[in-house]
CSV table of C-alpha atoms in Angstrom, one decimal:
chain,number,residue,atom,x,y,z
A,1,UNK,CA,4.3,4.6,102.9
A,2,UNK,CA,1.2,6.5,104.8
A,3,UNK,CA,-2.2,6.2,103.1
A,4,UNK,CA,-2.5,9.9,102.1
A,5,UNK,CA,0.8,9.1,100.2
A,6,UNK,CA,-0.6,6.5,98.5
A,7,UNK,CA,-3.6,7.9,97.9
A,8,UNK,CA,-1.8,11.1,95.6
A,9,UNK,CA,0.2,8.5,94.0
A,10,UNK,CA,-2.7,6.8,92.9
A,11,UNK,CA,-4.2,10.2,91.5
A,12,UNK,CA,-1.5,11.2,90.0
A,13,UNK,CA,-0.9,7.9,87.9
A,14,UNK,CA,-5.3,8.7,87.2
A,15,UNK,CA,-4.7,12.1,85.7
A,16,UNK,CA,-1.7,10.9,83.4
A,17,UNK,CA,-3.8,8.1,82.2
A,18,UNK,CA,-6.9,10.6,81.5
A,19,UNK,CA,-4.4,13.1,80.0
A,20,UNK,CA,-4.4,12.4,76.2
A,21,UNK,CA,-7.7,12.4,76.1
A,22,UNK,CA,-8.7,15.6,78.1
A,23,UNK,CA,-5.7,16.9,75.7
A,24,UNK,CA,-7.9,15.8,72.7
A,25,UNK,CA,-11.0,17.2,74.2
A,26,UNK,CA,-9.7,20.3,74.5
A,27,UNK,CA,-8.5,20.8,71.2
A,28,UNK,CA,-10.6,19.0,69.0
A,29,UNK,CA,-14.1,19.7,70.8
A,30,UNK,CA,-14.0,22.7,73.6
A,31,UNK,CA,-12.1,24.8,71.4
A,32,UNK,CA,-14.1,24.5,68.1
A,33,UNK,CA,-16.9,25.5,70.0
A,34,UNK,CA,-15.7,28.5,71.8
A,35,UNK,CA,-14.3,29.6,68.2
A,36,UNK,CA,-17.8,28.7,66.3
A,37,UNK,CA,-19.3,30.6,69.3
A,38,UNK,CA,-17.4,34.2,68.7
A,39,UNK,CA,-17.2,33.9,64.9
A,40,UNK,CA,-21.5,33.4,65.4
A,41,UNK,CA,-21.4,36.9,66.4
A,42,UNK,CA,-19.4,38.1,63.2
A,43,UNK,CA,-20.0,38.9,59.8
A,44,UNK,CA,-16.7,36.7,58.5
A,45,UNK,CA,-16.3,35.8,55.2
A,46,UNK,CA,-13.6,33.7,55.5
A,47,UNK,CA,-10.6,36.3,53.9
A,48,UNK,CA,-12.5,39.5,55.2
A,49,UNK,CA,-11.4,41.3,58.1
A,50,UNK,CA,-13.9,40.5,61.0
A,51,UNK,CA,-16.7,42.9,61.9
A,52,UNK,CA,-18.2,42.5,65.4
A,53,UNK,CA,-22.5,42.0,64.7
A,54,UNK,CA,-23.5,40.5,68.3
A,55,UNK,CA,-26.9,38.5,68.1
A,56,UNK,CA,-28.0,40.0,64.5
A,57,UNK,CA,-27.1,36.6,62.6
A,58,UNK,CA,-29.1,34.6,65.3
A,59,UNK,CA,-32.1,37.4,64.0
A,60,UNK,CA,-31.5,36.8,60.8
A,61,UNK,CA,-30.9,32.9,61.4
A,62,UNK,CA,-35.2,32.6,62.9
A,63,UNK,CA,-36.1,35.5,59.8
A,64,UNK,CA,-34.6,32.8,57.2
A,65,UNK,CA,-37.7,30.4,55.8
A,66,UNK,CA,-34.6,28.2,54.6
A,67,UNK,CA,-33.1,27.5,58.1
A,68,UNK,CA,-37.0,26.8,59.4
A,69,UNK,CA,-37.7,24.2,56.4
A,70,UNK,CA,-34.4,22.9,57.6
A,71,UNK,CA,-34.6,22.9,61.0
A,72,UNK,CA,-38.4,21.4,60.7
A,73,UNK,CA,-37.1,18.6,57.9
A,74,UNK,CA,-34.3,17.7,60.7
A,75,UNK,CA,-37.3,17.3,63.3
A,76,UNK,CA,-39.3,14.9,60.9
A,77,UNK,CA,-36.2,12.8,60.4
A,78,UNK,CA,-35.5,12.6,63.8
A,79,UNK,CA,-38.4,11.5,65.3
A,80,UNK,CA,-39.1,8.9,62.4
A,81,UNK,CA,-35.4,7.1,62.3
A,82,UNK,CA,-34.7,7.0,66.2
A,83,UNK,CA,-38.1,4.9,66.7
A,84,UNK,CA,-37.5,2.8,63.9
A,85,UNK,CA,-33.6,2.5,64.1
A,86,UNK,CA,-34.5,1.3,68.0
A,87,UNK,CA,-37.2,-1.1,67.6
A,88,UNK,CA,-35.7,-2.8,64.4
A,89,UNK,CA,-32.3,-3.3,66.4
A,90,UNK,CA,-34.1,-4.4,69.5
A,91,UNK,CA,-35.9,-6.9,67.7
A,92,UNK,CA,-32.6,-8.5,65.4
A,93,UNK,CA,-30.9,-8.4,68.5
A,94,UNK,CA,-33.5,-10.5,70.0
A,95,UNK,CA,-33.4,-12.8,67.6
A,96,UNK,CA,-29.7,-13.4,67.2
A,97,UNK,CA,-29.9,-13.7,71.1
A,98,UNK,CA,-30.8,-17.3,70.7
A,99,UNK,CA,-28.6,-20.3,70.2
A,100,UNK,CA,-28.3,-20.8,66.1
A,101,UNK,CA,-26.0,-22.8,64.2
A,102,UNK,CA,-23.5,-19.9,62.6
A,103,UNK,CA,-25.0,-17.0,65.0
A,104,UNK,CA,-21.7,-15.5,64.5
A,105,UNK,CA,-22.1,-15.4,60.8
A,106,UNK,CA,-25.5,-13.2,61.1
A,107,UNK,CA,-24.2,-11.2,63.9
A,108,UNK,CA,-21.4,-9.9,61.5
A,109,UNK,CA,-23.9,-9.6,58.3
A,110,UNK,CA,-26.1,-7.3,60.7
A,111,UNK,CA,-23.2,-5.0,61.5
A,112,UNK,CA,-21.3,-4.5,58.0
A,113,UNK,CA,-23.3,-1.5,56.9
A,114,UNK,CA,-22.7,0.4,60.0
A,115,UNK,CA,-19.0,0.5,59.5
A,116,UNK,CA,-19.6,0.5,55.8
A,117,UNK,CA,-18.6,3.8,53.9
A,118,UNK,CA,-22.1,6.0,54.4
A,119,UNK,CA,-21.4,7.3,50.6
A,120,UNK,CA,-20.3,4.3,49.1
A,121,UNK,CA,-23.9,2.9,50.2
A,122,UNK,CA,-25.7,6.3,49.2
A,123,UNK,CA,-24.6,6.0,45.9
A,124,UNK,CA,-25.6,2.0,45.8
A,125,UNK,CA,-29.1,3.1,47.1
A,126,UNK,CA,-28.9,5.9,44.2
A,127,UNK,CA,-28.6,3.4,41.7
A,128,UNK,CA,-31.5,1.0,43.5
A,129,UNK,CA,-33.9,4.3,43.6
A,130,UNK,CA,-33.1,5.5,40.3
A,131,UNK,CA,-36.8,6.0,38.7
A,132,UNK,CA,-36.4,4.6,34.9
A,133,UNK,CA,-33.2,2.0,36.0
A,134,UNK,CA,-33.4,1.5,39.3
A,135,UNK,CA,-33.9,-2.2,40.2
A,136,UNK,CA,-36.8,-1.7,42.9
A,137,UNK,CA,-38.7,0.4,40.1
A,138,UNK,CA,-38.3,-2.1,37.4
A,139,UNK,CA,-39.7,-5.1,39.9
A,140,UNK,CA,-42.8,-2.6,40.9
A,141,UNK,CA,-43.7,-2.4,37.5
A,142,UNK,CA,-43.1,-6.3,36.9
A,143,UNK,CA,-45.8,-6.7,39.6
A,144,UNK,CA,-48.5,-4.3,37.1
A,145,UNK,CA,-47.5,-0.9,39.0
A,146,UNK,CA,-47.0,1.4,35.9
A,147,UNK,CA,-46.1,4.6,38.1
A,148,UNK,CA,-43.8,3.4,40.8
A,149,UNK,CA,-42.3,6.2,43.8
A,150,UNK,CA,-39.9,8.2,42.2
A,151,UNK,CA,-37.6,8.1,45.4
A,152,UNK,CA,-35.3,10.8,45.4
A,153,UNK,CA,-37.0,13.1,42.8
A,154,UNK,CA,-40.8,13.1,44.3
A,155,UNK,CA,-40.9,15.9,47.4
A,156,UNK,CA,-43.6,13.2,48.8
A,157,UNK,CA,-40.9,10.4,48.7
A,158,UNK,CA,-37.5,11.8,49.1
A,159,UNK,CA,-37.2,12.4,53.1
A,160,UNK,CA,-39.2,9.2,53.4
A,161,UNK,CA,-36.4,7.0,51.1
A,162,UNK,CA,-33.4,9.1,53.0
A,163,UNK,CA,-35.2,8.0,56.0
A,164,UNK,CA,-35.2,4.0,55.2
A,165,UNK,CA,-31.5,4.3,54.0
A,166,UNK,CA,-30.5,5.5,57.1
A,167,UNK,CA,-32.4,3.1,59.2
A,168,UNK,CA,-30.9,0.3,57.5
A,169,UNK,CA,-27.2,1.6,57.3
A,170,UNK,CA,-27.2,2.0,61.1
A,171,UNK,CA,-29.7,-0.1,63.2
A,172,UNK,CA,-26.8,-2.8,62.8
A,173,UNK,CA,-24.9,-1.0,65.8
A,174,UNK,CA,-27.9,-0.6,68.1
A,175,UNK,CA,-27.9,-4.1,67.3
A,176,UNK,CA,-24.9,-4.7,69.1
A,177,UNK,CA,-25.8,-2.7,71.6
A,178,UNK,CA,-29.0,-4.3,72.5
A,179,UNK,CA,-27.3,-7.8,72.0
A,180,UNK,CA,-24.9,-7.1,74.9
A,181,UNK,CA,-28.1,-5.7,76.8
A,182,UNK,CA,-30.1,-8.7,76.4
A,183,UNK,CA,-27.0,-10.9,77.3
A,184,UNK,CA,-26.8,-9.4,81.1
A,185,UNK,CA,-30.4,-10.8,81.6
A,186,UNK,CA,-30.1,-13.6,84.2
A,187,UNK,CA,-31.5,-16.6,82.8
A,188,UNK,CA,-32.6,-17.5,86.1
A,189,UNK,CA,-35.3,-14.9,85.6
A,190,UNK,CA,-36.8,-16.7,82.4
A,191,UNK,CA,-36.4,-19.6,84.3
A,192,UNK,CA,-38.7,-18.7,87.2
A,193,UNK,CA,-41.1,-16.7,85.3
A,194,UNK,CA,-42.3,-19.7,83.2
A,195,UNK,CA,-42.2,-22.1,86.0
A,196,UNK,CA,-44.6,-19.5,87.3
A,197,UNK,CA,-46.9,-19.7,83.6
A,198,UNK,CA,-45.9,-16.5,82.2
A,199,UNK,CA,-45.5,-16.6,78.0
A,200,UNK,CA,-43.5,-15.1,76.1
A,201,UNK,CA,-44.9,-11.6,76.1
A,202,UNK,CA,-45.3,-11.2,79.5
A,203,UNK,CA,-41.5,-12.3,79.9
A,204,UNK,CA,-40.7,-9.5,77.3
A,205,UNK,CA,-42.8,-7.1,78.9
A,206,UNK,CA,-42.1,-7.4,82.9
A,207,UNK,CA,-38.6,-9.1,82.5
A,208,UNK,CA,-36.8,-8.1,79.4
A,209,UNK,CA,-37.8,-4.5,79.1
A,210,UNK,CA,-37.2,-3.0,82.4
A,211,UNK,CA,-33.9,-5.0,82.6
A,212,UNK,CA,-32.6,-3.4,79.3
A,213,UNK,CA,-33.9,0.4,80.0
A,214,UNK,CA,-30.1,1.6,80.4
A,215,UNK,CA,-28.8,-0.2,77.1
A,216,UNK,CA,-32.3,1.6,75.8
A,217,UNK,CA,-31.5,4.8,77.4
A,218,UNK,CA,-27.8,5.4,76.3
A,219,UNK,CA,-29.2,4.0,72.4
A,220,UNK,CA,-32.0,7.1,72.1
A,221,UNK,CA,-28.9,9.3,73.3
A,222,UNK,CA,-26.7,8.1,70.8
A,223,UNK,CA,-29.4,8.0,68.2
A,224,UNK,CA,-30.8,10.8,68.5
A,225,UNK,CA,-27.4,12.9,68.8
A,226,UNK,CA,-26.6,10.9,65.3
A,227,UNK,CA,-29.6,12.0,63.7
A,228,UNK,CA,-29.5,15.9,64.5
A,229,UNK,CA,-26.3,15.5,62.9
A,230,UNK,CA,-27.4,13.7,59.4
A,231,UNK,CA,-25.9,15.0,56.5
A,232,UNK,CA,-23.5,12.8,54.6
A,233,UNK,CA,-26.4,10.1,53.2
A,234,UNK,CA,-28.8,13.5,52.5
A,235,UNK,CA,-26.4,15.2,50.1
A,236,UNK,CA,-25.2,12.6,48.5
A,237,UNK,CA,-28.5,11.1,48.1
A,238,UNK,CA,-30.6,14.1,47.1
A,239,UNK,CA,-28.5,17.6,47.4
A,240,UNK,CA,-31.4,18.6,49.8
A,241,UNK,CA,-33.7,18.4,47.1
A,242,UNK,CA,-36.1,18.4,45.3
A,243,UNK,CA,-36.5,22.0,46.3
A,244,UNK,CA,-36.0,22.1,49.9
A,245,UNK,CA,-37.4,18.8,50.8
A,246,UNK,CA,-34.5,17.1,52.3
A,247,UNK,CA,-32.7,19.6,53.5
A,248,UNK,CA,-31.2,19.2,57.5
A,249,UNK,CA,-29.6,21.3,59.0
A,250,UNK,CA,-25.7,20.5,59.0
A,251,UNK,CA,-26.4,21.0,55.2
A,252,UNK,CA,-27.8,24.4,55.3
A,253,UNK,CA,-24.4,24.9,57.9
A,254,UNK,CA,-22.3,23.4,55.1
A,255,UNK,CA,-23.8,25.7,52.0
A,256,UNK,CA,-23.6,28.7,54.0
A,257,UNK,CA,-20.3,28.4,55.2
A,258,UNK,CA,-18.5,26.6,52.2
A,259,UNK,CA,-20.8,27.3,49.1
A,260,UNK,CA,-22.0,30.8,50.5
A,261,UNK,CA,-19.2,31.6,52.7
A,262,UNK,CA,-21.1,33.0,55.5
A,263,UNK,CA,-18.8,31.5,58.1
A,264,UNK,CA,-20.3,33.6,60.5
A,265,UNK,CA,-24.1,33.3,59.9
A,266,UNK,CA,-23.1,29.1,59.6
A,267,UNK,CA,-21.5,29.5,62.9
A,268,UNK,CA,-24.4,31.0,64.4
A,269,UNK,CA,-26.9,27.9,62.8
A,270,UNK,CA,-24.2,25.8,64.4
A,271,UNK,CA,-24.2,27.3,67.9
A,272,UNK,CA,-28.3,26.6,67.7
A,273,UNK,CA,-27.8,23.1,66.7
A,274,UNK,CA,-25.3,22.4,69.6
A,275,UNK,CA,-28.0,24.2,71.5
A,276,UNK,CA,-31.0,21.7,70.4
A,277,UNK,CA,-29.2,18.7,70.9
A,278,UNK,CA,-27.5,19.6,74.5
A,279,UNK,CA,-31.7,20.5,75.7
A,280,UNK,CA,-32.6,17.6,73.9
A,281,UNK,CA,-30.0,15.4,75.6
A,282,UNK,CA,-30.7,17.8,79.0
A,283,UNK,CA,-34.0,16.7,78.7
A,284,UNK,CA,-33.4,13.0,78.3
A,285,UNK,CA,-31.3,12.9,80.8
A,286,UNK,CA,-33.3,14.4,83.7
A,287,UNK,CA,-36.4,12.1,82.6
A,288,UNK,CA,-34.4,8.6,82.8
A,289,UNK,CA,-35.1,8.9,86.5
A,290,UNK,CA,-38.9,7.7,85.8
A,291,UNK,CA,-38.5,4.6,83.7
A,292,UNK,CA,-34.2,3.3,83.5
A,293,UNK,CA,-33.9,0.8,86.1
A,294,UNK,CA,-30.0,1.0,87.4
């Protein structure tokens, strides 16, 4: 059999194999979007006949103070949870990196609440934060503090409490992922740097870090992707409330579209979501050039 033969067999046998899930793609992702795309430029209902606007509910979308609170509150979360998420997983994962007795054991307590169900823990946390019954509450005052946070009904305290529930649900993946990071670390690096005096910091700092920057650089991807995307822990935690307060923006998408049924005008704040993250991901991308070591 001649190479070139071999060669379309072989990419043939590639194709079938990538086949389900460039089937999947199409329908479940690349479709959606096209269809979110042409019904942004609508006024749909959902049962009305559709009427043609072009850009006017992307105007209205920037005119609307409730989609800016959103899209600002989505900002704030963002850049608070993916620094916090990353650093508390990077330093676990550090420390179940060394040989303990049941390291197993803690590996698995680490991860539960990532594949936990996001509202059964939201409704947990409800119960913890609750102002009069809540358990943290009640041990604040123990301690002499007679007006403890109220968590979820305090504007100051609400995004900050959404915030800390979400860090905790999910660092337990980037866990994982900086565990099999640190894992790929020759030894023999450790090895030589302390024969050659360096402590523990500078180990961290010139061997550890740069070895780790892609495990890093695909974690802020994912995290940050995840947190544009918030919603489930926010409604069920706080509605969006008190007022506005907590509000992101795949809620205001979901209470246009299924409370409002403006399926157009929450087509058109979904089109500028997918549009932030892909610049935001853009962006990431082209800048891992300066600091991921491959």
């Amino acid at each position: 059999m001649s190479a070139s033969k071999i060669n379309r067999r072989e990419s043939m046998w590639g194709f079938l194999f990538l086949l389900p899930n460039l089937i999947g793609f199409v329908l479940f992702s690349l479709i959606p979007v096209v269809v979110a795309f042409v019904l942004s430029l609508t006024d749909w209902d959902g049962i009305s006949k559709i009427n043609f606007m072009w850009f006017e509910n992307y105007i209205d979308l920037f005119k609307d103070e409730s989609f800016r609170i959103a899209l600002y509150n989505t900002f704030i979360y963002t850049i608070a949870f993916v620094p916090l998420t990353l650093f508390l997983g990077l330093m676990i994962a550090m420390l179940l990196n060394n040989k303990l007795k049941g390291i197993g054991v803690y590996r698995l307590i680490y991860f539960i609440p990532y594949i936990a169900s996001a509202v059964a823990i939201s409704y947990v946390f409800s119960a913890l934060l609750h102002p009069t019954l809540g358990p943290i509450n009640n041990m604040l005052r123990s301690f002499g503090i007679d007006n403890p946070p109220q968590w979820l009904t305090s504007p100051n305290w609400a995004m900050f409490s959404v915030i800390v529930m979400s860090v905790w649900k999910n660092f337990g993946y980037y866990v994982v992922m900086f565990l099999a990071g640190l894992q790929g670390v020759p030894s023999s690096l450790y090895e030589a740097a302390t024969i050659d005096g360096a402590g523990g910091w500078n180990k961290f700092k010139h061997i550890t870090i740069p070895l780790i920057t892609p495990v890093t650089f695909f974690c802020i991807i994912m995290a940050t992707i995840n947190s544009f995307k918030v919603f489930d822990q926010v409604y069920i935690l706080t509605e969006g409330g008190p007022g506005r307060a907590t509000t992101t923006i795949v809620q205001y998408i979901y209470e246009s579209s299924f409370q409002n049924y403006q399926m157009g005008y929450a087509s058109a704040a979904a089109v500028v979501l997918f549009g932030i993250i892909f610049i935001v991901t853009l962006v990431q991308y082209r800048g891992q050039n300066k600091w991921v070591n491959y």
